[in-house]
């Protein structure tokens, strides 16, 4: 996950609507079943999906009253502590 990408997608959600991201995730979920995709391509799709899911989580925190900066920091702390 990359914080600048999550922040950018979070801004997109704020300016437009989270439904665009949800629908894009549905397309990616369907796409990963396509025949002939290389492992590298699947990795890219997976990385994009994880960043979009992260942005949706950040958006939920913002809706619950946090600033974008607080939500991004809290999210990244939570993600970076996984597996420790």
Short mmCIF file of N, CA and C in Angstrom, two decimals:
data_model
loop_
_atom_site.label_atom_id
_atom_site.label_comp_id
_atom_site.label_asym_id
_atom_site.label_seq_id
_atom_site.Cartn_x
_atom_site.Cartn_y
_atom_site.Cartn_z
N UNK A 1 0.84 -1.18 0.00
CA UNK A 1 0.00 0.00 0.00
C UNK A 1 0.88 1.24 0.00
N UNK A 2 0.40 2.21 -0.74
CA UNK A 2 1.16 3.46 -0.85
C UNK A 2 0.29 4.61 -0.40
N UNK A 3 0.76 5.32 0.60
CA UNK A 3 0.02 6.43 1.18
C UNK A 3 -0.37 7.50 0.16
N UNK A 4 0.54 7.92 -0.74
CA UNK A 4 0.13 8.95 -1.71
C UNK A 4 -1.03 8.49 -2.60
N UNK A 5 -1.04 7.23 -2.96
CA UNK A 5 -2.13 6.72 -3.80
C UNK A 5 -3.42 6.66 -3.01
N UNK A 6 -3.35 6.19 -1.77
CA UNK A 6 -4.54 6.14 -0.92
C UNK A 6 -5.09 7.54 -0.70
N UNK A 7 -4.20 8.51 -0.49
CA UNK A 7 -4.64 9.89 -0.30
C UNK A 7 -5.31 10.42 -1.56
N UNK A 8 -4.73 10.13 -2.71
CA UNK A 8 -5.30 10.59 -3.97
C UNK A 8 -6.69 9.99 -4.20
N UNK A 9 -6.83 8.71 -3.95
CA UNK A 9 -8.13 8.06 -4.12
C UNK A 9 -9.11 8.59 -3.09
N UNK A 10 -8.65 8.86 -1.89
CA UNK A 10 -9.50 9.45 -0.85
C UNK A 10 -10.02 10.81 -1.30
N UNK A 11 -9.16 11.60 -1.93
CA UNK A 11 -9.59 12.90 -2.47
C UNK A 11 -10.62 12.70 -3.58
N UNK A 12 -10.42 11.70 -4.41
CA UNK A 12 -11.38 11.40 -5.47
C UNK A 12 -12.75 11.07 -4.86
N UNK A 13 -12.75 10.25 -3.82
CA UNK A 13 -14.00 9.89 -3.15
C UNK A 13 -14.69 11.14 -2.61
N UNK A 14 -13.90 12.02 -2.01
CA UNK A 14 -14.46 13.26 -1.45
C UNK A 14 -15.08 14.13 -2.54
N UNK A 15 -14.41 14.21 -3.69
CA UNK A 15 -14.88 15.06 -4.78
C UNK A 15 -16.02 14.46 -5.59
N UNK A 16 -16.07 13.15 -5.66
CA UNK A 16 -17.07 12.49 -6.48
C UNK A 16 -17.96 11.61 -5.63
N UNK A 17 -17.60 10.33 -5.53
CA UNK A 17 -18.45 9.40 -4.79
C UNK A 17 -17.70 8.09 -4.61
N UNK A 18 -17.89 7.45 -3.48
CA UNK A 18 -17.20 6.19 -3.25
C UNK A 18 -17.75 5.06 -4.12
N UNK A 19 -18.93 5.25 -4.70
CA UNK A 19 -19.51 4.22 -5.57
C UNK A 19 -18.61 3.93 -6.77
N UNK A 20 -17.91 4.95 -7.28
CA UNK A 20 -16.99 4.73 -8.39
C UNK A 20 -15.89 3.73 -8.00
N UNK A 21 -15.39 3.88 -6.80
CA UNK A 21 -14.31 3.00 -6.32
C UNK A 21 -14.86 1.60 -6.08
N UNK A 22 -16.03 1.51 -5.48
CA UNK A 22 -16.65 0.21 -5.22
C UNK A 22 -16.89 -0.53 -6.54
N UNK A 23 -17.39 0.17 -7.53
CA UNK A 23 -17.65 -0.46 -8.82
C UNK A 23 -16.35 -0.85 -9.53
N UNK A 24 -15.33 -0.03 -9.40
CA UNK A 24 -14.03 -0.37 -9.98
C UNK A 24 -13.46 -1.62 -9.33
N UNK A 25 -13.62 -1.73 -8.02
CA UNK A 25 -13.17 -2.94 -7.32
C UNK A 25 -13.90 -4.18 -7.84
N UNK A 26 -15.18 -4.04 -8.12
CA UNK A 26 -15.94 -5.16 -8.67
C UNK A 26 -15.41 -5.58 -10.04
N UNK A 27 -15.03 -4.59 -10.86
CA UNK A 27 -14.45 -4.89 -12.17
C UNK A 27 -13.12 -5.61 -11.99
N UNK A 28 -12.27 -5.12 -11.09
CA UNK A 28 -10.99 -5.78 -10.85
C UNK A 28 -11.17 -7.20 -10.33
N UNK A 29 -12.13 -7.39 -9.42
CA UNK A 29 -12.38 -8.74 -8.90
C UNK A 29 -12.77 -9.69 -10.01
N UNK A 30 -13.55 -9.22 -10.96
CA UNK A 30 -13.92 -10.04 -12.10
C UNK A 30 -12.73 -10.25 -13.03
N UNK A 31 -11.94 -9.22 -13.21
CA UNK A 31 -10.80 -9.27 -14.12
C UNK A 31 -9.74 -10.29 -13.70
N UNK A 32 -9.58 -10.48 -12.42
CA UNK A 32 -8.52 -11.41 -11.98
C UNK A 32 -8.80 -12.86 -12.40
N UNK A 33 -10.03 -13.13 -12.82
CA UNK A 33 -10.37 -14.47 -13.31
C UNK A 33 -10.11 -14.62 -14.80
N UNK A 34 -9.69 -13.56 -15.47
CA UNK A 34 -9.45 -13.60 -16.91
C UNK A 34 -8.29 -14.54 -17.22
N UNK A 35 -8.46 -15.30 -18.27
CA UNK A 35 -7.40 -16.21 -18.69
C UNK A 35 -6.25 -15.43 -19.30
N UNK A 36 -5.06 -15.92 -19.10
CA UNK A 36 -3.90 -15.36 -19.74
C UNK A 36 -3.22 -14.22 -19.00
N UNK A 37 -3.72 -13.85 -17.84
CA UNK A 37 -3.04 -12.79 -17.09
C UNK A 37 -1.75 -13.33 -16.49
N UNK A 38 -0.71 -12.54 -16.60
CA UNK A 38 0.58 -12.92 -16.03
C UNK A 38 0.59 -12.58 -14.54
N UNK A 39 1.49 -13.22 -13.81
CA UNK A 39 1.61 -12.98 -12.37
C UNK A 39 1.87 -11.50 -12.07
N UNK A 40 2.71 -10.86 -12.89
CA UNK A 40 3.01 -9.45 -12.68
C UNK A 40 1.75 -8.59 -12.83
N UNK A 41 0.91 -8.94 -13.79
CA UNK A 41 -0.33 -8.20 -14.00
C UNK A 41 -1.29 -8.39 -12.83
N UNK A 42 -1.35 -9.61 -12.33
CA UNK A 42 -2.18 -9.87 -11.15
C UNK A 42 -1.67 -9.11 -9.94
N UNK A 43 -0.35 -9.01 -9.81
CA UNK A 43 0.23 -8.24 -8.71
C UNK A 43 -0.17 -6.77 -8.78
N UNK A 44 -0.15 -6.21 -9.98
CA UNK A 44 -0.53 -4.80 -10.15
C UNK A 44 -2.00 -4.60 -9.80
N UNK A 45 -2.85 -5.48 -10.30
CA UNK A 45 -4.27 -5.39 -9.99
C UNK A 45 -4.50 -5.51 -8.49
N UNK A 46 -3.81 -6.44 -7.86
CA UNK A 46 -3.93 -6.62 -6.41
C UNK A 46 -3.49 -5.40 -5.64
N UNK A 47 -2.41 -4.77 -6.09
CA UNK A 47 -1.91 -3.56 -5.42
C UNK A 47 -2.91 -2.41 -5.58
N UNK A 48 -3.46 -2.26 -6.76
CA UNK A 48 -4.48 -1.23 -6.97
C UNK A 48 -5.70 -1.48 -6.09
N UNK A 49 -6.11 -2.73 -6.01
CA UNK A 49 -7.27 -3.07 -5.19
C UNK A 49 -7.01 -2.77 -3.72
N UNK A 50 -5.82 -3.11 -3.23
CA UNK A 50 -5.53 -2.86 -1.81
C UNK A 50 -5.50 -1.37 -1.51
N UNK A 51 -4.99 -0.57 -2.44
CA UNK A 51 -4.99 0.88 -2.25
C UNK A 51 -6.41 1.43 -2.26
N UNK A 52 -7.26 0.92 -3.13
CA UNK A 52 -8.65 1.37 -3.17
C UNK A 52 -9.40 0.97 -1.91
N UNK A 53 -9.18 -0.25 -1.44
CA UNK A 53 -9.80 -0.68 -0.19
C UNK A 53 -9.32 0.18 0.96
N UNK A 54 -8.04 0.52 0.97
CA UNK A 54 -7.51 1.40 2.00
C UNK A 54 -8.16 2.76 1.97
N UNK A 55 -8.36 3.30 0.77
CA UNK A 55 -9.00 4.61 0.64
C UNK A 55 -10.44 4.56 1.14
N UNK A 56 -11.12 3.45 0.90
CA UNK A 56 -12.49 3.30 1.41
C UNK A 56 -12.50 3.29 2.93
N UNK A 57 -11.50 2.63 3.53
CA UNK A 57 -11.39 2.61 4.99
C UNK A 57 -11.12 4.01 5.53
N UNK A 58 -10.22 4.72 4.88
CA UNK A 58 -9.91 6.10 5.28
C UNK A 58 -11.17 6.96 5.16
N UNK A 59 -11.92 6.77 4.10
CA UNK A 59 -13.16 7.53 3.91
C UNK A 59 -14.15 7.28 5.05
N UNK A 60 -14.23 6.03 5.52
CA UNK A 60 -15.12 5.72 6.65
C UNK A 60 -14.69 6.49 7.90
N UNK A 61 -13.38 6.55 8.13
CA UNK A 61 -12.88 7.28 9.30
C UNK A 61 -13.18 8.76 9.19
N UNK A 62 -13.07 9.30 7.98
CA UNK A 62 -13.37 10.72 7.76
C UNK A 62 -14.85 10.97 8.02
N UNK A 63 -15.70 10.07 7.57
CA UNK A 63 -17.14 10.21 7.82
C UNK A 63 -17.45 10.16 9.31
N UNK A 64 -16.60 9.48 10.08
CA UNK A 64 -16.79 9.39 11.53
C UNK A 64 -16.15 10.56 12.28
N UNK A 65 -15.71 11.59 11.54
CA UNK A 65 -15.27 12.81 12.19
C UNK A 65 -13.78 13.09 12.20
N UNK A 66 -12.96 12.19 11.69
CA UNK A 66 -11.53 12.46 11.67
C UNK A 66 -11.18 13.33 10.47
N UNK A 67 -10.09 14.07 10.59
CA UNK A 67 -9.58 14.78 9.42
C UNK A 67 -8.93 13.75 8.50
N UNK A 68 -8.71 14.14 7.26
CA UNK A 68 -8.07 13.22 6.33
C UNK A 68 -6.67 12.84 6.84
N UNK A 69 -5.95 13.81 7.35
CA UNK A 69 -4.59 13.54 7.84
C UNK A 69 -4.61 12.54 9.00
N UNK A 70 -5.53 12.74 9.95
CA UNK A 70 -5.65 11.81 11.08
C UNK A 70 -6.02 10.41 10.60
N UNK A 71 -6.97 10.36 9.69
CA UNK A 71 -7.44 9.06 9.18
C UNK A 71 -6.33 8.33 8.44
N UNK A 72 -5.59 9.04 7.60
CA UNK A 72 -4.49 8.43 6.86
C UNK A 72 -3.41 7.92 7.81
N UNK A 73 -3.05 8.73 8.81
CA UNK A 73 -2.02 8.32 9.77
C UNK A 73 -2.46 7.10 10.57
N UNK A 74 -3.70 7.13 11.05
CA UNK A 74 -4.20 5.99 11.82
C UNK A 74 -4.26 4.72 10.97
N UNK A 75 -4.72 4.87 9.75
CA UNK A 75 -4.80 3.71 8.85
C UNK A 75 -3.41 3.12 8.60
N UNK A 76 -2.44 3.96 8.30
CA UNK A 76 -1.10 3.46 8.02
C UNK A 76 -0.44 2.84 9.25
N UNK A 77 -0.72 3.38 10.43
CA UNK A 77 -0.21 2.77 11.66
C UNK A 77 -0.81 1.38 11.84
N UNK A 78 -2.10 1.28 11.59
CA UNK A 78 -2.79 -0.01 11.73
C UNK A 78 -2.24 -1.03 10.73
N UNK A 79 -2.05 -0.60 9.49
CA UNK A 79 -1.57 -1.50 8.44
C UNK A 79 -0.13 -1.91 8.70
N UNK A 80 0.70 -0.95 9.12
CA UNK A 80 2.12 -1.27 9.34
C UNK A 80 2.33 -2.13 10.58
N UNK A 81 1.37 -2.20 11.47
CA UNK A 81 1.53 -3.03 12.66
C UNK A 81 1.07 -4.48 12.42
N UNK A 82 0.45 -4.75 11.30
CA UNK A 82 0.01 -6.12 10.98
C UNK A 82 1.25 -6.98 10.78
N UNK A 83 1.26 -8.09 11.43
CA UNK A 83 2.37 -9.03 11.29
C UNK A 83 3.52 -8.78 12.22
N UNK A 84 3.40 -7.80 13.09
CA UNK A 84 4.49 -7.53 14.05
C UNK A 84 4.26 -8.31 15.32
#
